[in-house]
GROMACS .gro file of N, CA and C in nm:
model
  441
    1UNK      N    1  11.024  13.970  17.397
    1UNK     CA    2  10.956  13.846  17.432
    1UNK      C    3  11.018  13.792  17.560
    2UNK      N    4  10.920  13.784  17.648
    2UNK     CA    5  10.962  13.689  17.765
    2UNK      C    6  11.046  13.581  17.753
    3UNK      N    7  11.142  13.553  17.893
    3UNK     CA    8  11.209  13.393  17.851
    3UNK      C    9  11.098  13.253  17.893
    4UNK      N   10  11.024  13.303  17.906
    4UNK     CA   11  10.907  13.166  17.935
    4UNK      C   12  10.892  13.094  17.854
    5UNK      N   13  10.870  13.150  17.762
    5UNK     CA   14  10.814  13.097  17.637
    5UNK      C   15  10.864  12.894  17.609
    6UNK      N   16  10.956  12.889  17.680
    6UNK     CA   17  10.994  12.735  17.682
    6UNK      C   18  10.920  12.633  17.757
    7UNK      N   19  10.889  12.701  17.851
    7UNK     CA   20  10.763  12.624  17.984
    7UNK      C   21  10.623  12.612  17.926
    8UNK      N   22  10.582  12.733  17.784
    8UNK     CA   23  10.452  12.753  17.797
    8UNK      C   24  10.399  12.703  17.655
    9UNK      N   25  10.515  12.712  17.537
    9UNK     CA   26  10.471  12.614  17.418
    9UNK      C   27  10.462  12.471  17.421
   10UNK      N   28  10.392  12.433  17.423
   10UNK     CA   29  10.379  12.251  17.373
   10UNK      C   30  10.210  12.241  17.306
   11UNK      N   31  10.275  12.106  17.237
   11UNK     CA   32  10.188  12.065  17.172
   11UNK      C   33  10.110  11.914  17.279
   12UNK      N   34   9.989  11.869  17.317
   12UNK     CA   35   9.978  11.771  17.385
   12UNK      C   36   9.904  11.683  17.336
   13UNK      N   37   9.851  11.557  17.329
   13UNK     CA   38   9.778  11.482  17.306
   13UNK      C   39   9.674  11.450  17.378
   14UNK      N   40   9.561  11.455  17.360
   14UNK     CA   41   9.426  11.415  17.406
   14UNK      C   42   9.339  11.272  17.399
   15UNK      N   43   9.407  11.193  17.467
   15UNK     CA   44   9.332  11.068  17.380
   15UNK      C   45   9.300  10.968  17.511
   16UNK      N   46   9.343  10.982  17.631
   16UNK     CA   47   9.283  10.946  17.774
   16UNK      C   48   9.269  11.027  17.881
   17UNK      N   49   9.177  10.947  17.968
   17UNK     CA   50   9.140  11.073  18.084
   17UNK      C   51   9.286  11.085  18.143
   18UNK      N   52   9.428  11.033  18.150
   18UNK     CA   53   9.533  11.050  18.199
   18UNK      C   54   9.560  11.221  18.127
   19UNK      N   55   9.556  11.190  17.959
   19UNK     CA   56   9.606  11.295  17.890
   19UNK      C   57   9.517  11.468  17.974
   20UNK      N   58   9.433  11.425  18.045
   20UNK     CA   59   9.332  11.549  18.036
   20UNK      C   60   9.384  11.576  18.183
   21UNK      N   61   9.494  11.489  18.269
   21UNK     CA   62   9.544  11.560  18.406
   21UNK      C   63   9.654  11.658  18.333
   22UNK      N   64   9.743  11.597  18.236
   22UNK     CA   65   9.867  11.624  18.226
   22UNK      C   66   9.811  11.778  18.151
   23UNK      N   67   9.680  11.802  18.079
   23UNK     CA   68   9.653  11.967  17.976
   23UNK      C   69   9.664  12.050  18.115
   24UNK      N   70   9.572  11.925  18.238
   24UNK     CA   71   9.506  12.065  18.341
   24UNK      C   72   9.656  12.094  18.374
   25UNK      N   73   9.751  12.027  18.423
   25UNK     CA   74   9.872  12.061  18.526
   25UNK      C   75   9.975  12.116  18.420
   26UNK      N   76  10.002  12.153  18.235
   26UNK     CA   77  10.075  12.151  18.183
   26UNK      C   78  10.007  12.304  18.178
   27UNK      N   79   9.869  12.329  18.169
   27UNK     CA   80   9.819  12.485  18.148
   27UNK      C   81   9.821  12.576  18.288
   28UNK      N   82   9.851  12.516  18.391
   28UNK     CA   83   9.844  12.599  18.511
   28UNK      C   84   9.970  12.577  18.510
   29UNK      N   85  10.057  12.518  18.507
   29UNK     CA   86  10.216  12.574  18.510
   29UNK      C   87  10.256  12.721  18.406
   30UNK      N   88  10.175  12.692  18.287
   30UNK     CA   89  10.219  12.762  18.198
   30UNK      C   90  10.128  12.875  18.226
   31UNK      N   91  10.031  12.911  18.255
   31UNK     CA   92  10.008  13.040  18.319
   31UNK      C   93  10.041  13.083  18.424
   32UNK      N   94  10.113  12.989  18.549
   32UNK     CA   95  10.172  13.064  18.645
   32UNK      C   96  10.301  13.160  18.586
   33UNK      N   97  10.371  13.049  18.482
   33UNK     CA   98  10.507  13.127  18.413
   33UNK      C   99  10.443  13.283  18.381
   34UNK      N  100  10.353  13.280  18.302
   34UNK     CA  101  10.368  13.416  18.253
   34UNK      C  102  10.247  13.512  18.353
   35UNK      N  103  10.282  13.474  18.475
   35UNK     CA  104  10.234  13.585  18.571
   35UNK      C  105  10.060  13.574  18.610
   36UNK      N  106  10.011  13.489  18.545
   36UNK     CA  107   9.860  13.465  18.578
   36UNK      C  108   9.851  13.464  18.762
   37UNK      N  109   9.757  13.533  18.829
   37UNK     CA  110   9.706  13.488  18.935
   37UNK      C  111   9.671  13.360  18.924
   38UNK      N  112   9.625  13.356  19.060
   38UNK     CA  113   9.579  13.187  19.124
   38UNK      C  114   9.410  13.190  19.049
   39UNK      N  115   9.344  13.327  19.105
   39UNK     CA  116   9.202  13.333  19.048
   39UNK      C  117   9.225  13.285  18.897
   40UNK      N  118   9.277  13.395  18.828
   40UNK     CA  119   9.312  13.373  18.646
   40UNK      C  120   9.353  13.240  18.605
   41UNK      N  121   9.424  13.171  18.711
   41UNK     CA  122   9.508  13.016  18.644
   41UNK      C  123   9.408  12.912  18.672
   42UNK      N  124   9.268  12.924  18.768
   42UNK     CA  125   9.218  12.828  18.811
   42UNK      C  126   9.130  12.858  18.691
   43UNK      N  127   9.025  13.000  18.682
   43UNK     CA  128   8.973  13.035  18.563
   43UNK      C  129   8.978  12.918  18.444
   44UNK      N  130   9.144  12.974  18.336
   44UNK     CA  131   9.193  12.889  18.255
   44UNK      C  132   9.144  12.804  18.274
   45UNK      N  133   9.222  12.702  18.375
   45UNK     CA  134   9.255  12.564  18.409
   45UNK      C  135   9.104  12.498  18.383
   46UNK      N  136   9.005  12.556  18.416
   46UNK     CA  137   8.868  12.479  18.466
   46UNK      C  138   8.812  12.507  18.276
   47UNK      N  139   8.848  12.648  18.205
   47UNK     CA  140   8.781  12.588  18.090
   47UNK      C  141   8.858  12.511  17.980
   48UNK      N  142   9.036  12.489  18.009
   48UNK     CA  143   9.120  12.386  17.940
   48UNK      C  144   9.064  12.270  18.020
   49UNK      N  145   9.022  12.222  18.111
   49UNK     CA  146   8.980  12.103  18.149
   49UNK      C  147   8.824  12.051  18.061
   50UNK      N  148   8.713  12.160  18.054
   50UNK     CA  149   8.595  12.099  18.002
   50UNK      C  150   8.615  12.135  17.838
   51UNK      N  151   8.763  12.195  17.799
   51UNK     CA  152   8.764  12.186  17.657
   51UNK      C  153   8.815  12.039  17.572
   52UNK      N  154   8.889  12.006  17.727
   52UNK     CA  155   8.983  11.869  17.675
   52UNK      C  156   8.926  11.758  17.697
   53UNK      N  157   8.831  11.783  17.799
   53UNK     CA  158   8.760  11.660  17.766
   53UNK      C  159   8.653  11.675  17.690
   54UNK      N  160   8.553  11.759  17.622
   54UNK     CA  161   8.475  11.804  17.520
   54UNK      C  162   8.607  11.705  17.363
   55UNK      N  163   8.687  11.736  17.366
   55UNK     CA  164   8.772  11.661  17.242
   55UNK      C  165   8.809  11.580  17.285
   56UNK      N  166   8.801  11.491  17.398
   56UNK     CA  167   8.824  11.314  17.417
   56UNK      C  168   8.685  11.292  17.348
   57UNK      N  169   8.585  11.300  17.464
   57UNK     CA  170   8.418  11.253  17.456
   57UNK      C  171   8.372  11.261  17.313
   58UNK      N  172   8.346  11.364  17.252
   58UNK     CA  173   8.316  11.419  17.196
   58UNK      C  174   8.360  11.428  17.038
   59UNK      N  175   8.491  11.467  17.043
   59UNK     CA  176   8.548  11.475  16.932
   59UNK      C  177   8.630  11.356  16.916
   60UNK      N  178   8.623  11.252  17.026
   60UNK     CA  179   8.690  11.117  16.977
   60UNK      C  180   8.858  11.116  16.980
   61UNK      N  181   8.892  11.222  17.106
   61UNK     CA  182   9.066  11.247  17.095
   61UNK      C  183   9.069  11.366  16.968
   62UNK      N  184   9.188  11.410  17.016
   62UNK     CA  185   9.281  11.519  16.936
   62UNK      C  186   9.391  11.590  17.012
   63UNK      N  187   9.412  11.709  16.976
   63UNK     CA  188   9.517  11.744  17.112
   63UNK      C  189   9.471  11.913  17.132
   64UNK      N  190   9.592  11.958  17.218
   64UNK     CA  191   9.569  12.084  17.228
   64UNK      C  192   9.724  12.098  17.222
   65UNK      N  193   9.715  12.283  17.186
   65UNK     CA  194   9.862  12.291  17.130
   65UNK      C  195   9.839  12.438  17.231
   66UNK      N  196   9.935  12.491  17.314
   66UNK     CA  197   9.949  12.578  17.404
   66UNK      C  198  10.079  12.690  17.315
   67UNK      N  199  10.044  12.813  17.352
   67UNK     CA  200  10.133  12.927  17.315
   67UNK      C  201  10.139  13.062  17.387
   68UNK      N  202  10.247  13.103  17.444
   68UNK     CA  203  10.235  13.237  17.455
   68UNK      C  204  10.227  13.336  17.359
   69UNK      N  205  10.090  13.427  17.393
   69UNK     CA  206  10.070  13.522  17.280
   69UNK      C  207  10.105  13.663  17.384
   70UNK      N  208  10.139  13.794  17.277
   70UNK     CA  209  10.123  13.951  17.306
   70UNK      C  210  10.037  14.019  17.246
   71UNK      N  211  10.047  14.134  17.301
   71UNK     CA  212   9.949  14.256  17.227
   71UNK      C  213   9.993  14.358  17.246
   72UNK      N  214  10.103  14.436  17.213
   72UNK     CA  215  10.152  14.519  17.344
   72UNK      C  216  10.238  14.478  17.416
   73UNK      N  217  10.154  14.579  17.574
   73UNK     CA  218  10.221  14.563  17.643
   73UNK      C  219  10.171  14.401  17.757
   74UNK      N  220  10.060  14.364  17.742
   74UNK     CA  221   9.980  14.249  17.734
   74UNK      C  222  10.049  14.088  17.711
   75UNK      N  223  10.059  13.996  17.824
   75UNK     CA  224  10.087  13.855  17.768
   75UNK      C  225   9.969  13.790  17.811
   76UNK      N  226   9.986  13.708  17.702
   76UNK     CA  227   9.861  13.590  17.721
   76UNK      C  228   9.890  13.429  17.747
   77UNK      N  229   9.777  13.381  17.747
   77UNK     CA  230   9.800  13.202  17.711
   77UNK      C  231   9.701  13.202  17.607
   78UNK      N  232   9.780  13.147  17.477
   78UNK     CA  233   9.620  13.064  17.426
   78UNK      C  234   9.633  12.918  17.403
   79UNK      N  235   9.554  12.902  17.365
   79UNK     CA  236   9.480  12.718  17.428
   79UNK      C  237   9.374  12.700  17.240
   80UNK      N  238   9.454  12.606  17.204
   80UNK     CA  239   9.373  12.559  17.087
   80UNK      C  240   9.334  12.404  17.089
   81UNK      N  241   9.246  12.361  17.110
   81UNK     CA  242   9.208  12.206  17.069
   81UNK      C  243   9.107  12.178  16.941
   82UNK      N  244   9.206  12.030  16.904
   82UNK     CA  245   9.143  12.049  16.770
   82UNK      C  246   9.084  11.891  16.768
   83UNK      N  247   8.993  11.823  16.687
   83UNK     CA  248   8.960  11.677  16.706
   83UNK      C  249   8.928  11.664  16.564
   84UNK      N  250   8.925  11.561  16.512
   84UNK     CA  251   8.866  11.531  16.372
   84UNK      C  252   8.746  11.373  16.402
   85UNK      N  253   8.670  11.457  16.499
   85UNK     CA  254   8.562  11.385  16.565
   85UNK      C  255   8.460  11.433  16.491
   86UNK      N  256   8.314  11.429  16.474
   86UNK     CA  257   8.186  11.435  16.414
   86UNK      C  258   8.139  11.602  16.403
   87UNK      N  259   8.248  11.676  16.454
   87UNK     CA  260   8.192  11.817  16.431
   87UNK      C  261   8.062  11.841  16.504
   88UNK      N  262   8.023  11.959  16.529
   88UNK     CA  263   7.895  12.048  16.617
   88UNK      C  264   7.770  12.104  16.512
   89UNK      N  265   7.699  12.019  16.527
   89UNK     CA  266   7.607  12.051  16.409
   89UNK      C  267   7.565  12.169  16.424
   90UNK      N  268   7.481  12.208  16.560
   90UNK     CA  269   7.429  12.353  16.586
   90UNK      C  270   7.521  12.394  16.705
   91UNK      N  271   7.585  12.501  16.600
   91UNK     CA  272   7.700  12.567  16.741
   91UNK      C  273   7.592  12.681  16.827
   92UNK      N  274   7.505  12.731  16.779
   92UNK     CA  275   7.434  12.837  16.839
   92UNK      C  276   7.381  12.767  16.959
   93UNK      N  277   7.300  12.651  16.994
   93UNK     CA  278   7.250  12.533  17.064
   93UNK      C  279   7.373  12.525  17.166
   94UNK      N  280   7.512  12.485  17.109
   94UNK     CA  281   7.593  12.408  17.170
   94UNK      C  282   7.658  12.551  17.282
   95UNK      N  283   7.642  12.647  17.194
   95UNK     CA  284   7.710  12.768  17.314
   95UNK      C  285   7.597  12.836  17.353
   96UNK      N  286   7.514  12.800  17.391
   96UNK     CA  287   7.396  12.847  17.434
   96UNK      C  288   7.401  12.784  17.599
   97UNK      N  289   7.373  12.903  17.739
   97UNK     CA  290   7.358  12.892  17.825
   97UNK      C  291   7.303  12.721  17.896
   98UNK      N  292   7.360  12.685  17.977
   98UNK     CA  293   7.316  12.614  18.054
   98UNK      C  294   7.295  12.440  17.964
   99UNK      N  295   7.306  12.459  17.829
   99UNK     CA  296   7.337  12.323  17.741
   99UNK      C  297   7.452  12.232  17.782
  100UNK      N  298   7.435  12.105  17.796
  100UNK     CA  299   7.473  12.018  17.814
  100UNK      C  300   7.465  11.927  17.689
  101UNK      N  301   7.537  11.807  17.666
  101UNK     CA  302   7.488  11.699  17.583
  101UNK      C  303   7.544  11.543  17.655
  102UNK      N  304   7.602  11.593  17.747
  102UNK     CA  305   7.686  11.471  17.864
  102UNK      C  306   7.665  11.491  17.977
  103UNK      N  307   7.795  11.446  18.041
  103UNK     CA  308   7.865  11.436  18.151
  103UNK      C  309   7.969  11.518  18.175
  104UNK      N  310   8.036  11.602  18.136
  104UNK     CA  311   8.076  11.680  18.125
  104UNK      C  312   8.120  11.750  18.293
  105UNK      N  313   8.182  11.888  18.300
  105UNK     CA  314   8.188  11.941  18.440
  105UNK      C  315   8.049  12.014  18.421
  106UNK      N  316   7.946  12.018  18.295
  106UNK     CA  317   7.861  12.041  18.360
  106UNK      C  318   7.753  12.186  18.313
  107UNK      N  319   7.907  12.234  18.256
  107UNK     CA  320   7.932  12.388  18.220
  107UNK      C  321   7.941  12.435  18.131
  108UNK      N  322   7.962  12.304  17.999
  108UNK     CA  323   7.949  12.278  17.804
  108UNK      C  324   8.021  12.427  17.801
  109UNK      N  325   8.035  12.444  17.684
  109UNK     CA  326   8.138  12.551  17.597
  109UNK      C  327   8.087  12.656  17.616
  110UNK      N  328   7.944  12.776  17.657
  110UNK     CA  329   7.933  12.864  17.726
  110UNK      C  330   8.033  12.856  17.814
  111UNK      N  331   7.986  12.799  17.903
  111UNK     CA  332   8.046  12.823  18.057
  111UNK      C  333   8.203  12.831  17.989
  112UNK      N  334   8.259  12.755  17.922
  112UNK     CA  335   8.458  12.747  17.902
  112UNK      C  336   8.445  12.948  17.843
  113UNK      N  337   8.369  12.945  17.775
  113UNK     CA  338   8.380  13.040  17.670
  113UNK      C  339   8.375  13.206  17.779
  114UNK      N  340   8.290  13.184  17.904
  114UNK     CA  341   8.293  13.302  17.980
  114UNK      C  342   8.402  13.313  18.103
  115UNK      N  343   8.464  13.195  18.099
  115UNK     CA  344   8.570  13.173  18.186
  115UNK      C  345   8.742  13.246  18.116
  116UNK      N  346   8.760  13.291  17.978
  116UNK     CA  347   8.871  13.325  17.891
  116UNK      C  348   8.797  13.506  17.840
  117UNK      N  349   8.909  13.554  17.833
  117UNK     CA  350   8.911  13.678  17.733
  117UNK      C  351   8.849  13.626  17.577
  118UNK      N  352   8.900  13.572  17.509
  118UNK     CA  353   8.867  13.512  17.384
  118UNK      C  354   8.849  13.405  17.359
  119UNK      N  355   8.756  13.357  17.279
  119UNK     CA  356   8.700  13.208  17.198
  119UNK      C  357   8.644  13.218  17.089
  120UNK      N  358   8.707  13.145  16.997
  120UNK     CA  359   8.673  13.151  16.917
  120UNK      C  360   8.681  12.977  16.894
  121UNK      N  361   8.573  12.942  16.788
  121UNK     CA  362   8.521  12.763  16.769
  121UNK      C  363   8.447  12.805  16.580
  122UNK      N  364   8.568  12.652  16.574
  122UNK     CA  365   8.536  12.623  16.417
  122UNK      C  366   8.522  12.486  16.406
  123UNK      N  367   8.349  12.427  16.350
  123UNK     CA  368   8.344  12.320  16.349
  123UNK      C  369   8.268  12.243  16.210
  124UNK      N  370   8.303  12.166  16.207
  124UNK     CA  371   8.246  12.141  16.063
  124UNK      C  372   8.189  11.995  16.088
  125UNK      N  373   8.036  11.961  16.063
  125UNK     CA  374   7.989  11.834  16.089
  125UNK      C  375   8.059  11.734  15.976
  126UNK      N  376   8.150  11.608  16.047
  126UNK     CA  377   8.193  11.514  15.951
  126UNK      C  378   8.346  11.552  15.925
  127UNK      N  379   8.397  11.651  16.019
  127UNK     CA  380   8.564  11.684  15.996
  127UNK      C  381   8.637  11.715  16.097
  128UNK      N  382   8.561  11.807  16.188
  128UNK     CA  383   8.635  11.801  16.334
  128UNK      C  384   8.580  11.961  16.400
  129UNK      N  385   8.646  11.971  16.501
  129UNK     CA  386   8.620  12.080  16.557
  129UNK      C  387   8.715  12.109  16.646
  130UNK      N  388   8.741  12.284  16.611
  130UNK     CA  389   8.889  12.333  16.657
  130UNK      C  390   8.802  12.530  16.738
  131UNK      N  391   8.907  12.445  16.876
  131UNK     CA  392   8.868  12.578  16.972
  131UNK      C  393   8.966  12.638  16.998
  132UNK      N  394   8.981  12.758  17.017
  132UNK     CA  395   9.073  12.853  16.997
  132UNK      C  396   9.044  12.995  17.126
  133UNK      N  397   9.068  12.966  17.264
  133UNK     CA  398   9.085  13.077  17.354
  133UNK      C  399   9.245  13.120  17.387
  134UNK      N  400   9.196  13.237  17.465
  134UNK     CA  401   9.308  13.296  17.498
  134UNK      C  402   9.282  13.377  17.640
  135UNK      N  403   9.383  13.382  17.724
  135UNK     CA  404   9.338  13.474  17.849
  135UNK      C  405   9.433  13.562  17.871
  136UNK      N  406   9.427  13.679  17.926
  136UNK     CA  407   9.581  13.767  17.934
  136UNK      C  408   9.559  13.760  18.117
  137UNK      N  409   9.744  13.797  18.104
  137UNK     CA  410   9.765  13.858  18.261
  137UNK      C  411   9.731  13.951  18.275
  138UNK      N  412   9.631  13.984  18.409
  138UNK     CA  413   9.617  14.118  18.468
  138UNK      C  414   9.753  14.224  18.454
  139UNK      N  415   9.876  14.176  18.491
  139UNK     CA  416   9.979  14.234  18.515
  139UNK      C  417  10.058  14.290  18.362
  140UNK      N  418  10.106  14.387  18.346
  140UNK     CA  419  10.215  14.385  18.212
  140UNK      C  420  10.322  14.325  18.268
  141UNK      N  421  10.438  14.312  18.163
  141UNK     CA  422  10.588  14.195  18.164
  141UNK      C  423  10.632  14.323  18.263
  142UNK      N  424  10.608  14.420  18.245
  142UNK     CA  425  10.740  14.527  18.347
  142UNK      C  426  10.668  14.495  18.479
  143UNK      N  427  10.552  14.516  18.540
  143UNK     CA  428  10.528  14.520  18.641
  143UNK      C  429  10.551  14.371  18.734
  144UNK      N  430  10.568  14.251  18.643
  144UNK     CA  431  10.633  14.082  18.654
  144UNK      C  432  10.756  14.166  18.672
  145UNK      N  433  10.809  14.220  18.605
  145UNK     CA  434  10.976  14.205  18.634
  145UNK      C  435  11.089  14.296  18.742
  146UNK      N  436  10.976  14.388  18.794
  146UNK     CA  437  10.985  14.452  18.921
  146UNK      C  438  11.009  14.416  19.026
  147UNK      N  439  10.897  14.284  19.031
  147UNK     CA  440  10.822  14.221  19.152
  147UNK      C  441  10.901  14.148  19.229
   0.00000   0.00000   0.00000
């Protein structure tokens, strides 16, 4: 295991548009740590931004909890936000191309969802709703530790 891992776990709170600078600038630090490009960290950054505010607006506040994951020879970021806001009645609707229901960047949970390697979304109308991506570095840890 990498020594990053201290820069890239936290848990954050979601509950003002302040909280939603500190996910964008707390998730692009933490994917620069574990070797993300600029392309890959802006990627992230833009669908941890319309996920965190999707759980202010939306889910009424909650937080997101950040982790370095492996697979291999493979490191990742994943990015979970969770809200105990009104839940997604029709998720098929809600991740469906070009849907909106706000103000938003614009781009609703498709767009976050094609911006990450993985997503996965569990929502329950009347309990909350919890998103769950992940993105890996192009690079493996040996070819970071060469460099």
């Amino acid at each position: 295991m990498s020594g990053t891992t201290a820069g890239v776990e936290a848990r954050l709170p979601i509950r003002s548009d302040l909280d939603l600078v500190w996910v964008r600038q707390h998730v692009r630090q933490a994917a620069a740590l574990l070797g993300f490009g600029l392309v890959d960290q802006t990627k992230l950054v833009t669908a941890a931004s319309e996920l965190a505010r999707n759980t202010l607006v939306y889910g009424g506040g909650g937080e997101v909890e950040t982790a370095r994951v492996a697979d291999g020879p493979r490191e990742g970021l994943r990015l979970t936000f969770s809200d105990r806001g009104p839940g997604i009645p029709d998720l098929e609707q809600a991740l469906s191309d070009g849907y909106t229901s706000g103000d938003g960047l614009g781009m609703g949970l498709g767009g976050a969802r094609r911006l990450v390697h993985e997503f996965a979304i569990d929502s329950t109308p009347g309990v909350g709703t919890t998103v769950t991506v992940i993105s890996w570095t192009a690079r493996t840890p040996r070819q970071r530790e060469g460099s």
